[in-house]
PDB file of C-alpha atoms and ligand atoms in Angstrom:
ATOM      1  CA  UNK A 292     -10.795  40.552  27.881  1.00 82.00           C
ATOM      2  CA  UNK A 293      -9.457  37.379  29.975  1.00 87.00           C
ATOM      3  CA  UNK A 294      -6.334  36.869  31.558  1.00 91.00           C
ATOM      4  CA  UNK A 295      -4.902  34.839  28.939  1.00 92.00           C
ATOM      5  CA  UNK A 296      -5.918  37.701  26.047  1.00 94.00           C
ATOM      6  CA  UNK A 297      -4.217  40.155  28.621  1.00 96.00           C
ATOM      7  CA  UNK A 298      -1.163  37.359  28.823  1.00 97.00           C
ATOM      8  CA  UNK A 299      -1.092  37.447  25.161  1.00 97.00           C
ATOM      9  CA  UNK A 300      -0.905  41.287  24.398  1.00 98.00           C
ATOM     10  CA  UNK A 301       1.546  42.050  26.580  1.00 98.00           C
ATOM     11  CA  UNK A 302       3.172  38.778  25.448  1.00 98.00           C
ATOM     12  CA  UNK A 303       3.318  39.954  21.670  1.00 98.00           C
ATOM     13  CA  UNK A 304       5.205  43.283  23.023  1.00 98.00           C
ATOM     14  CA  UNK A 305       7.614  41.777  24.912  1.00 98.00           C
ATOM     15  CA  UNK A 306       8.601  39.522  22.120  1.00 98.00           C
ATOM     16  CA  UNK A 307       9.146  41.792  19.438  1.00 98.00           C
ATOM     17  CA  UNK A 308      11.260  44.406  21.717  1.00 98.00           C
ATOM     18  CA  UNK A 309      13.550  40.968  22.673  1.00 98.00           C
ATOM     19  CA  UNK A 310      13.604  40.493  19.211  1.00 98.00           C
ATOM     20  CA  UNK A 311      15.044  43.696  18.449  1.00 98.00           C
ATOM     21  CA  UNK A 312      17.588  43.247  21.435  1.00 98.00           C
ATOM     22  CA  UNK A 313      18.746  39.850  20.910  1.00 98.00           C
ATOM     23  CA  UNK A 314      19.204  38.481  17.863  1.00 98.00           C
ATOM     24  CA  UNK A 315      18.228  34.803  17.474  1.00 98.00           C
ATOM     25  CA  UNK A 316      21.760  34.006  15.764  1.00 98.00           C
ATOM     26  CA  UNK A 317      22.546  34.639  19.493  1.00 98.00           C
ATOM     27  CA  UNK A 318      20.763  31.986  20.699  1.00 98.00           C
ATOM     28  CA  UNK A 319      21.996  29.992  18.045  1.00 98.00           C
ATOM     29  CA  UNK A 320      25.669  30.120  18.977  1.00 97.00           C
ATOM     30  CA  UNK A 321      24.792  29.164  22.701  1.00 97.00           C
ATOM     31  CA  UNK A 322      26.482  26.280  24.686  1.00 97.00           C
ATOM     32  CA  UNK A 323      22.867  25.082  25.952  1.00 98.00           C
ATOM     33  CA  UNK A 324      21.789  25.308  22.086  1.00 98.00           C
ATOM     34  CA  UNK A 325      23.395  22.651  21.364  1.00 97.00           C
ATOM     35  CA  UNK A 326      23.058  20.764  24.328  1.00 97.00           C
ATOM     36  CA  UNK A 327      21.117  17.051  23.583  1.00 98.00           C
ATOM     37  CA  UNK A 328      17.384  17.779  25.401  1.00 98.00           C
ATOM     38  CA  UNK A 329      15.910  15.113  27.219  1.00 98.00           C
ATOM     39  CA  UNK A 330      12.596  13.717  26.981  1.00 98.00           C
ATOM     40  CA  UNK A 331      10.266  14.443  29.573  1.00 98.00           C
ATOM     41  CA  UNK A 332       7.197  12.266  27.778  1.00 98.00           C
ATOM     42  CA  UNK A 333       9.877   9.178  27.901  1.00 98.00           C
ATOM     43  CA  UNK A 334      10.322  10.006  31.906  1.00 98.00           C
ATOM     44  CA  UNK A 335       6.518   9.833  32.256  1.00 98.00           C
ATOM     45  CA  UNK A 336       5.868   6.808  30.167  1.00 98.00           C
ATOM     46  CA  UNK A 337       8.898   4.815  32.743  1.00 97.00           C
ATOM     47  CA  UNK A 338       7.573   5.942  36.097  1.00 97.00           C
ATOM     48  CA  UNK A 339       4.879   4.993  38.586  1.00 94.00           C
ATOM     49  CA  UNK A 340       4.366   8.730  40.117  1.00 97.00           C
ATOM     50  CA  UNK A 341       4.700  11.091  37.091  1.00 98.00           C
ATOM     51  CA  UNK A 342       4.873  14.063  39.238  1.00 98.00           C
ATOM     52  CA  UNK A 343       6.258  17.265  37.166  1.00 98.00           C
ATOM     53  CA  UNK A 344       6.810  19.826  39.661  1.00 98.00           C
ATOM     54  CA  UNK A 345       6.799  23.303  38.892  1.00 98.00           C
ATOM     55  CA  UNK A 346       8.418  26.540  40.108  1.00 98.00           C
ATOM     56  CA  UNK A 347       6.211  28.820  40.911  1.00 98.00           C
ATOM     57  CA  UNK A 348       6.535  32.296  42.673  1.00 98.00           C
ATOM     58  CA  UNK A 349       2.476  34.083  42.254  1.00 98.00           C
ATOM     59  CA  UNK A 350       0.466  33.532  39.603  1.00 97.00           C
ATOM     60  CA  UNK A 351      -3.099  35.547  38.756  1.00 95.00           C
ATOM     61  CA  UNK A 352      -4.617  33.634  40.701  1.00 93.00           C
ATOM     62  CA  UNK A 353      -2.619  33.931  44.181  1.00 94.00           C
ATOM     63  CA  UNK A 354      -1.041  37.064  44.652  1.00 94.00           C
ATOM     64  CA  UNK A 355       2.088  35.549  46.535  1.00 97.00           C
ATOM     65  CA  UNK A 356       2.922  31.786  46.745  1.00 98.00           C
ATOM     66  CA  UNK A 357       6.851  32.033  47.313  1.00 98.00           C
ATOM     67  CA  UNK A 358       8.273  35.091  46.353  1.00 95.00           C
ATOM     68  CA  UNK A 359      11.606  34.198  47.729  1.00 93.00           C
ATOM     69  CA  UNK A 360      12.435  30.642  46.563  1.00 97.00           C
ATOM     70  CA  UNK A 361      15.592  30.222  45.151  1.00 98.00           C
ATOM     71  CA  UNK A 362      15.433  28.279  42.075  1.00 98.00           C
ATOM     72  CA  UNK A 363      18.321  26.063  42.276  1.00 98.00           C
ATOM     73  CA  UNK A 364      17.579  25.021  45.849  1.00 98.00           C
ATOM     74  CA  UNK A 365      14.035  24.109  44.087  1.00 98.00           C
ATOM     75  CA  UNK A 366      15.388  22.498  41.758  1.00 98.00           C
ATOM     76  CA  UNK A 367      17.661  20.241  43.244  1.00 98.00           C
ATOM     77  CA  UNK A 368      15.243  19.265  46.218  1.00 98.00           C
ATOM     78  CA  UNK A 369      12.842  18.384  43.248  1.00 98.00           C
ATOM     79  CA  UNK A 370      14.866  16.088  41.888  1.00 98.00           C
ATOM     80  CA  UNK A 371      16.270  14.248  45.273  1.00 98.00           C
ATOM     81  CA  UNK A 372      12.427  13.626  45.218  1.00 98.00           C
ATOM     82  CA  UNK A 373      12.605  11.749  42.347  1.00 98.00           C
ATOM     83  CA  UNK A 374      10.232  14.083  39.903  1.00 98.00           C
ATOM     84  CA  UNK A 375      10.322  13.099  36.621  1.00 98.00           C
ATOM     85  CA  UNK A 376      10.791  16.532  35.475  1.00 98.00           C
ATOM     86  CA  UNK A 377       9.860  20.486  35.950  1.00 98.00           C
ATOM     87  CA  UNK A 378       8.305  22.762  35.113  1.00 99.00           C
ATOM     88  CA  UNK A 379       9.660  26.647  35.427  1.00 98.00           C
ATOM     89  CA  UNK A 380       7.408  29.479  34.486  1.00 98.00           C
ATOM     90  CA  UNK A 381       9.540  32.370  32.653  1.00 98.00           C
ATOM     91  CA  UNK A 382       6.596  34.712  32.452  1.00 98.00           C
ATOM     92  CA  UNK A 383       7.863  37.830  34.387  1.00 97.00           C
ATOM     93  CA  UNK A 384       4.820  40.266  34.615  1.00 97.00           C
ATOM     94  CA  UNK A 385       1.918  37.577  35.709  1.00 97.00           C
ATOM     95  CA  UNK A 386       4.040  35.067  37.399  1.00 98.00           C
ATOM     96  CA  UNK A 387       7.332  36.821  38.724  1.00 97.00           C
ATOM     97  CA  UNK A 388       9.661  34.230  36.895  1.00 98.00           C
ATOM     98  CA  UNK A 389      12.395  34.921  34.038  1.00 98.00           C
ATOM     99  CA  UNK A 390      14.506  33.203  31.468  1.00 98.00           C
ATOM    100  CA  UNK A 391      17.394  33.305  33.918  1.00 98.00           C
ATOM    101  CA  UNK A 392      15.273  31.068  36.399  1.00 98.00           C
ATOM    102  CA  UNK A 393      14.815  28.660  33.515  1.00 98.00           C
ATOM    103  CA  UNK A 394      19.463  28.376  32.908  1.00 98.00           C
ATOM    104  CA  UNK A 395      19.623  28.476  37.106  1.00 98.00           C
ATOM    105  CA  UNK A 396      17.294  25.615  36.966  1.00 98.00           C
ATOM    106  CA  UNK A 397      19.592  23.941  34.093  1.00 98.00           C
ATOM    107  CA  UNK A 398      22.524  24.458  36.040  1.00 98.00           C
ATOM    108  CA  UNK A 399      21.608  22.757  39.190  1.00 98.00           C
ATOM    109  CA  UNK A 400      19.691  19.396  38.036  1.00 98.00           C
ATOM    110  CA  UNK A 401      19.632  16.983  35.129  1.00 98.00           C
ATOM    111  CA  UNK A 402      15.851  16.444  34.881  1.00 98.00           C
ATOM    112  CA  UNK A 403      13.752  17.032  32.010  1.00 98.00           C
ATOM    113  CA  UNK A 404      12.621  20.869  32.288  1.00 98.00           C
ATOM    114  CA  UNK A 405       9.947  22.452  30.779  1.00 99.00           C
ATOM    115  CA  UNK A 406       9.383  25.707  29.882  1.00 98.00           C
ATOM    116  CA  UNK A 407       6.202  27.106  30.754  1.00 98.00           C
ATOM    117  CA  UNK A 408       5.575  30.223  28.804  1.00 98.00           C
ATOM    118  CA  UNK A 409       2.953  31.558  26.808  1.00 98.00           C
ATOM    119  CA  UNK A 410       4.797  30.835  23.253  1.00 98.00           C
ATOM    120  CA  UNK A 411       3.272  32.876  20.173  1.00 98.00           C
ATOM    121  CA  UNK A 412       6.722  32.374  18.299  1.00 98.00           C
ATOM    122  CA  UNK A 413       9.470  30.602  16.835  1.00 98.00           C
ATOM    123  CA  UNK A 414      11.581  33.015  19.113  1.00 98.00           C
ATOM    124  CA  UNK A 415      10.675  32.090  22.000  1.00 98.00           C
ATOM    125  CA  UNK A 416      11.140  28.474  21.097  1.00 98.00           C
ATOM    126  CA  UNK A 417      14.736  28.862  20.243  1.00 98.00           C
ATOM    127  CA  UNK A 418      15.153  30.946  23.293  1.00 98.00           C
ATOM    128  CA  UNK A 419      13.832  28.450  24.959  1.00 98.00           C
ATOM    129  CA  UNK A 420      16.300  25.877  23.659  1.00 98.00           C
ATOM    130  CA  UNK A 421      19.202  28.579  24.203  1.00 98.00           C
ATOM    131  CA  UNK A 422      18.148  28.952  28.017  1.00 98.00           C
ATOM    132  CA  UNK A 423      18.503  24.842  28.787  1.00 98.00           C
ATOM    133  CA  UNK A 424      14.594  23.509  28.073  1.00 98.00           C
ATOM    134  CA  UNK A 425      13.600  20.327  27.164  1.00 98.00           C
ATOM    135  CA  UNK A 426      10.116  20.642  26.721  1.00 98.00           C
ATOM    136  CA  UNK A 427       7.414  23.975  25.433  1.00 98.00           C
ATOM    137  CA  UNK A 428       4.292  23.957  26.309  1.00 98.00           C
ATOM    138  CA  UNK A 429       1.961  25.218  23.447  1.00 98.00           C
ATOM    139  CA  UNK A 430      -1.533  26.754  24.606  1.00 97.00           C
ATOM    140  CA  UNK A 431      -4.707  25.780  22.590  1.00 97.00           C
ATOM    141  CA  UNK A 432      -6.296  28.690  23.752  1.00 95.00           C
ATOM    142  CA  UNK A 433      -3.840  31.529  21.807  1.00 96.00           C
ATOM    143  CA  UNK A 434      -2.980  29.515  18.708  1.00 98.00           C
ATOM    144  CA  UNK A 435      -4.427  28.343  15.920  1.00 98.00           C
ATOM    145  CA  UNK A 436      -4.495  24.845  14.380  1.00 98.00           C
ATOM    146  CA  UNK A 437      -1.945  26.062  11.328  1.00 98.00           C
ATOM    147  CA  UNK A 438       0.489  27.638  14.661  1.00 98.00           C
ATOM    148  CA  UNK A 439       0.029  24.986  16.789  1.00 98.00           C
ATOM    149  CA  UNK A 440       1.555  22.594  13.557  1.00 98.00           C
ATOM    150  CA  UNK A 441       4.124  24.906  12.830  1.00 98.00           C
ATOM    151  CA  UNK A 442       5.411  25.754  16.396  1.00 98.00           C
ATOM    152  CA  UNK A 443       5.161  22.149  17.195  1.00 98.00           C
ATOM    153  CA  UNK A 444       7.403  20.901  13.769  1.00 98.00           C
ATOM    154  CA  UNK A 445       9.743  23.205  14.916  1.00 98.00           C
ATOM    155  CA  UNK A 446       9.796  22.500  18.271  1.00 98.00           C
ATOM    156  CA  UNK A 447      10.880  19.105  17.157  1.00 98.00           C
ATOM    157  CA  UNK A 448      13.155  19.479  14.611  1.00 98.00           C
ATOM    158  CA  UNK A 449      15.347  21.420  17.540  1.00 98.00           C
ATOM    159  CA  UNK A 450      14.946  18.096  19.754  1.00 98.00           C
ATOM    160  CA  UNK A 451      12.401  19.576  22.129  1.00 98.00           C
ATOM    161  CA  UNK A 452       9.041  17.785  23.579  1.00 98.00           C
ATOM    162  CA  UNK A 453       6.019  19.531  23.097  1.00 98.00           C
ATOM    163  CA  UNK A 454       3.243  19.313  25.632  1.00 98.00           C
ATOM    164  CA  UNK A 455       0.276  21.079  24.171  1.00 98.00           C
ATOM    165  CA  UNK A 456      -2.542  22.353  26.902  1.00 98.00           C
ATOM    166  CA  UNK A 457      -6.042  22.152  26.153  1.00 98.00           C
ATOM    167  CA  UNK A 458      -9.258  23.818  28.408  1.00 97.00           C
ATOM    168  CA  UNK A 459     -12.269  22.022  26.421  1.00 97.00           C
ATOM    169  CA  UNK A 460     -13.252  19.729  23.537  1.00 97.00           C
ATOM    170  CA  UNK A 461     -12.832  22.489  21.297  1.00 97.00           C
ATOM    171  CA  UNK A 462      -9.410  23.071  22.180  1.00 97.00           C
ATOM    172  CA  UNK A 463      -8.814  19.532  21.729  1.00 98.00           C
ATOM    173  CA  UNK A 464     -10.256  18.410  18.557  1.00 97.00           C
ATOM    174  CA  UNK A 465      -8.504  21.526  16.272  1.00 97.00           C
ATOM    175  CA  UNK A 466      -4.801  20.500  18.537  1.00 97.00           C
ATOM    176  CA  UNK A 467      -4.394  16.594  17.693  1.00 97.00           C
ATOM    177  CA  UNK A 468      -1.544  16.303  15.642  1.00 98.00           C
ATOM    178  CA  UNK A 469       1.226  13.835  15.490  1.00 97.00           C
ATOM    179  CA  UNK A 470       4.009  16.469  16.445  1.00 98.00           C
ATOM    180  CA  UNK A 471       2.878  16.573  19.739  1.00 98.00           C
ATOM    181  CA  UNK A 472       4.465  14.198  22.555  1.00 98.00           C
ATOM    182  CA  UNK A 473       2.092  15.427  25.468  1.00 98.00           C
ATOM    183  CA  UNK A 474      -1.552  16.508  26.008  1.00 98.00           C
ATOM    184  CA  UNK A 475      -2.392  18.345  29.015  1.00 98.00           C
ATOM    185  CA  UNK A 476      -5.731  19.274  30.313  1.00 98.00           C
ATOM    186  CA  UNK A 477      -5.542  22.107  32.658  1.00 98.00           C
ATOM    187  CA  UNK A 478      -8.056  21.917  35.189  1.00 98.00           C
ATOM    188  CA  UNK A 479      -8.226  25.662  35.948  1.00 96.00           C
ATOM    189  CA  UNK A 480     -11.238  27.768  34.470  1.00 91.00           C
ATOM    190  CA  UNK A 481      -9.121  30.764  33.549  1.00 84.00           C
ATOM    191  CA  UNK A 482     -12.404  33.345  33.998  1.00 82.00           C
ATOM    192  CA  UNK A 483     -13.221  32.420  37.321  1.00 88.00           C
ATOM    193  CA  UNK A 484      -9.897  30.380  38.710  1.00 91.00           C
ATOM    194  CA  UNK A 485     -11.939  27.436  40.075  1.00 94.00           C
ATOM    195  CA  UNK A 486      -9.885  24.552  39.540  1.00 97.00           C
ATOM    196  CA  UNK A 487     -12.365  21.341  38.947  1.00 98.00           C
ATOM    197  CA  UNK A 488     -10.293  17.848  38.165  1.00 98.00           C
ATOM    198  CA  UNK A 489     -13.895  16.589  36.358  1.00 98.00           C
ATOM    199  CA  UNK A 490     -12.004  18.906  33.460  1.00 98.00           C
ATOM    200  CA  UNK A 491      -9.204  16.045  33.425  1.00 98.00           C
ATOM    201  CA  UNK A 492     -11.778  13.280  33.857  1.00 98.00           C
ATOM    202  CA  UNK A 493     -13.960  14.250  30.953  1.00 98.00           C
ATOM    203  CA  UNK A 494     -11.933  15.248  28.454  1.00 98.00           C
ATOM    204  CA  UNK A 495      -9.432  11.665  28.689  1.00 98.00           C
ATOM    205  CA  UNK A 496     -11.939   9.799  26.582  1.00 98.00           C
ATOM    206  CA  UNK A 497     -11.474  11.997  23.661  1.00 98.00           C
ATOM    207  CA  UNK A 498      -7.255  11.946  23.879  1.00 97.00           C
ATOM    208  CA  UNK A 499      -5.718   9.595  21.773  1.00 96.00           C
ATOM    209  CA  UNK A 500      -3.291   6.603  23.101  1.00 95.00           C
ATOM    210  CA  UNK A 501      -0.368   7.264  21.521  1.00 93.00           C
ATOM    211  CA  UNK A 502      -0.084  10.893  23.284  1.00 97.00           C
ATOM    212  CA  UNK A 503       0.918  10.606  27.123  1.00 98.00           C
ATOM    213  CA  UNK A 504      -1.792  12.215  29.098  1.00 98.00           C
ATOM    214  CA  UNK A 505      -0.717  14.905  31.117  1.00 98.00           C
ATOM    215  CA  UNK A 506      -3.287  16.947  34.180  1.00 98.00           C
ATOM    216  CA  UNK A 507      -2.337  20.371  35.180  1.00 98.00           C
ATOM    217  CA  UNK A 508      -2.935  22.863  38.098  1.00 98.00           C
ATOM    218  CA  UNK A 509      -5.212  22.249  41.241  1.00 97.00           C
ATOM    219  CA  UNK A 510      -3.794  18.806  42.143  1.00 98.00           C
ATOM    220  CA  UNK A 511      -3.360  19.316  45.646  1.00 97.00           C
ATOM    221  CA  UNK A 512      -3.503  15.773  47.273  1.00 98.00           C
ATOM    222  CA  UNK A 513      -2.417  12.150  46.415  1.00 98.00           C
ATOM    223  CA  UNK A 514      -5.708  11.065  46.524  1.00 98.00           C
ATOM    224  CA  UNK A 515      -6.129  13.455  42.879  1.00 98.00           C
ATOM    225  CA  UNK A 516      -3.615  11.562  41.472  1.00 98.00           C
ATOM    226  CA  UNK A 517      -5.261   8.072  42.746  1.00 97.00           C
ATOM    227  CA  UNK A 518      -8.561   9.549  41.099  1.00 98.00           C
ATOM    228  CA  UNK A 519      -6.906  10.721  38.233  1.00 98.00           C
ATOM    229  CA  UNK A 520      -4.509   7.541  37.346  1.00 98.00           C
ATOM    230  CA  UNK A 521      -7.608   5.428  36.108  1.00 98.00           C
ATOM    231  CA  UNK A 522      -8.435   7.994  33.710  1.00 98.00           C
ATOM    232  CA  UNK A 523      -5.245   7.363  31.779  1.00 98.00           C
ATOM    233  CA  UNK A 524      -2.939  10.296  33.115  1.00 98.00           C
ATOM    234  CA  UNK A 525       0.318   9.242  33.327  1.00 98.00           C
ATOM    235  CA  UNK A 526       1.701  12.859  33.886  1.00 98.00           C
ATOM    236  CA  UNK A 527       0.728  15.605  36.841  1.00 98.00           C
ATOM    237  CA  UNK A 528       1.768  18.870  37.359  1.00 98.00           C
ATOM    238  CA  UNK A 529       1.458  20.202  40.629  1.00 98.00           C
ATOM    239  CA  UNK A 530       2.989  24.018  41.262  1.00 98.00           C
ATOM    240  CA  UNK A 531       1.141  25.527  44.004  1.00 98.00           C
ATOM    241  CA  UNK A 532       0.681  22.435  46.817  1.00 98.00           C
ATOM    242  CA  UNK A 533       4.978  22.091  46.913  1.00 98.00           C
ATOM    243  CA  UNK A 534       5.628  26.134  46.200  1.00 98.00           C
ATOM    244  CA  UNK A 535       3.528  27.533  49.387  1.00 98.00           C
ATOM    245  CA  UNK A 536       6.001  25.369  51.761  1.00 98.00           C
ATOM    246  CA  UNK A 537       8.998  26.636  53.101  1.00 97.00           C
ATOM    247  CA  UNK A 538      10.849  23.728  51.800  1.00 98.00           C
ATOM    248  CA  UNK A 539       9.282  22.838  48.140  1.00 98.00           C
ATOM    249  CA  UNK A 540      11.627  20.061  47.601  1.00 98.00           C
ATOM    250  CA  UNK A 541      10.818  18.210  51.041  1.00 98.00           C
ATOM    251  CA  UNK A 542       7.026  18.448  50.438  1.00 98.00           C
ATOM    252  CA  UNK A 543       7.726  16.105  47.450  1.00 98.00           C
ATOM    253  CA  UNK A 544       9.420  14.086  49.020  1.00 98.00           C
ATOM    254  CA  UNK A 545       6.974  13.189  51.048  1.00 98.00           C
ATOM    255  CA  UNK A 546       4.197  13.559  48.651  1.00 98.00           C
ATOM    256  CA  UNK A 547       6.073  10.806  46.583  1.00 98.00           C
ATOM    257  CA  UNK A 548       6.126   9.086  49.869  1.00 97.00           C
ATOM    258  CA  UNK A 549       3.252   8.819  50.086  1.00 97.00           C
ATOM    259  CA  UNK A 550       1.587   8.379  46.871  1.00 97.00           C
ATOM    260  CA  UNK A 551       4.112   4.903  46.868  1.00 95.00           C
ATOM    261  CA  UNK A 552       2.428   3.748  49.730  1.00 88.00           C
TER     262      UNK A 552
HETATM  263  O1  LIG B 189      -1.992  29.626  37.911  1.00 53.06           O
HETATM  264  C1  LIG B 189      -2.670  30.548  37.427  1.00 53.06           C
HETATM  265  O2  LIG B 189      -3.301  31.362  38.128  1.00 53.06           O
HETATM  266  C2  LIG B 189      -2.748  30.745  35.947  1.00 53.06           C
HETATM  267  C3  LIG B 189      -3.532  31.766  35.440  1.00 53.06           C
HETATM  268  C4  LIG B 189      -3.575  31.989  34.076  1.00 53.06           C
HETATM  269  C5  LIG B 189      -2.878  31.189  33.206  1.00 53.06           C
HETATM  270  C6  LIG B 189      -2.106  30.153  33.699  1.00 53.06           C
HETATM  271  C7  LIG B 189      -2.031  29.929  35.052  1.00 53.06           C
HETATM  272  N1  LIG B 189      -1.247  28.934  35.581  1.00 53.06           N
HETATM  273  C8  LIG B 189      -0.298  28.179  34.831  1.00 53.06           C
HETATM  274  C9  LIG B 189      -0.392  26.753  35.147  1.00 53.06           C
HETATM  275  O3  LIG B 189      -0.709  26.012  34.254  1.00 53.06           O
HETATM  276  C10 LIG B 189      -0.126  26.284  36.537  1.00 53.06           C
HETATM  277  O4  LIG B 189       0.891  27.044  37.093  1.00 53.06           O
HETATM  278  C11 LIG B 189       0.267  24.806  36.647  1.00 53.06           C
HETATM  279  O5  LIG B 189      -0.638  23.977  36.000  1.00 53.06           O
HETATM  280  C12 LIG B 189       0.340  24.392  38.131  1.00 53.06           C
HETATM  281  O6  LIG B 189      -0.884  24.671  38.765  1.00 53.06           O
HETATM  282  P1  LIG B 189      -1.068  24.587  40.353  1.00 53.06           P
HETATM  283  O7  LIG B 189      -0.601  23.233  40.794  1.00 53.06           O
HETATM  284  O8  LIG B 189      -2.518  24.786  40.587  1.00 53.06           O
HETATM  285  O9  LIG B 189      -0.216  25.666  40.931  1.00 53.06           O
END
């Protein structure tokens, strides 16, 4: 069993006790239901950085990154940065984050926010919507083709952009589908952690155009991003390199800095 199979059982149980909790004509009713989303793909497609900056407490691969961030703080230094969005993880077991990190996020900043979650139904996308998001991400990995359509048309139909992650060419050729806004290739091998950007670099041939190209996880300098930008990625998600400093929000700032220059 891999992490993400682990992910996903425990994932499956913790969706259907929710769902006998909370009804979904709760989340229905919300304020933030039926708040207008923004689009985060629109963001990328009008900047010259495309940094998406995640929260990002530990993870299964680091044990503690910053288990004492405050969220809003995060938040709000992430956007004085000038992100074009961000990314909050609301998994609680692997990666210590919540659905209530997701509406403290909502409440401090205006930015595009994305929540990253390991969705394996329509629940969690309306709970999603309920909570403040603007974006899902969709996993290749634990879906199939007819899920990743139907998640993805619904995901729309509630305003939402859908950034759908791929690992491989596999991955990739059953996910294509005009419901989708965003691909992302995550560079990390999730059976041995190693994070390799020649994942981002040789699967961007094989993405369509008209889907704005989005690399995830081990981006750690702004010589990645140079390296990265001829490839066609117009999006990067970065989690780690801004979470492990005291001050997540400043480390953008200055990685924007930087990457301007
Ligand atoms: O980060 C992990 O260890 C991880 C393990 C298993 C599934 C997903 C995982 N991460 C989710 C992400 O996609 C990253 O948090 C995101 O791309 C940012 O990565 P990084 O900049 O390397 O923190």
């Amino acid at each position: 069993m891999n992490i993400l199979d682990k992910i996903v059982a425990d994932k499956r149980k913790e969706v259907e006790l929710k769902k006998s909790i909370i009804p979904v004509s709760q989340y229905e009713t919300s304020v933030l239901f039926e708040r207008e989303t923004n689009s985060l793909a629109q963001a990328l497609k009008l900047s010259d950085t495309g940094i998406i900056a995640e929260f990002k407490r530990r993870s299964p691969s680091k044990e503690s990154i910053n288990q004492n961030a405050n969220v809003g703080q995060v938040a709000k230094g992430y956007e004085n940065a000038g992100v074009c969005g961000m990314s909050v993880l609301t998994d609680i077991k692997y990666f210590g984050g919540s659905i209530e990190d997701l509406v403290l996020a909502r409440a401090s900043v205006k930015l595009p926010l994305l929540r990253k979650e390991f969705i394996i139904s329509e629940y969690q996308i309306i709970e999603a919507k309920a909570h403040g998001a603007d974006v899902i991400l969709l996993i290749a990995a634990i879906l199939t083709k007819q899920e990743i359509k139907t998640f993805s048309e619904f995901a729309k139909s509630l305003g939402l952009d859908v950034l759908l992650e791929v690992h491989n060419e596999a991955e990739l050729h059953k996910s294509i589908m005009p419901s989708l806004d965003m691909l992302g290739v995550n560079n990390r091998n999730l059976k041995t952690f190693e994070v390799s950007l020649d994942t981002s670099k040789s699967l961007s041939k094989l993405i369509p155009d008209d889907f704005v190209k989005v690399s995830e996880s081990g981006i750690s300098s702004v010589d990645a991003i140079k390296e990265l930008k001829p490839f066609g990625y117009q999006g990067f998600l970065i989690g780690e390199n801004f979470m492990k400093t005291d001050n997540p929000g400043k480390s953008a700032i200055e990685f924007i800095k930087n990457l301007k220059n």
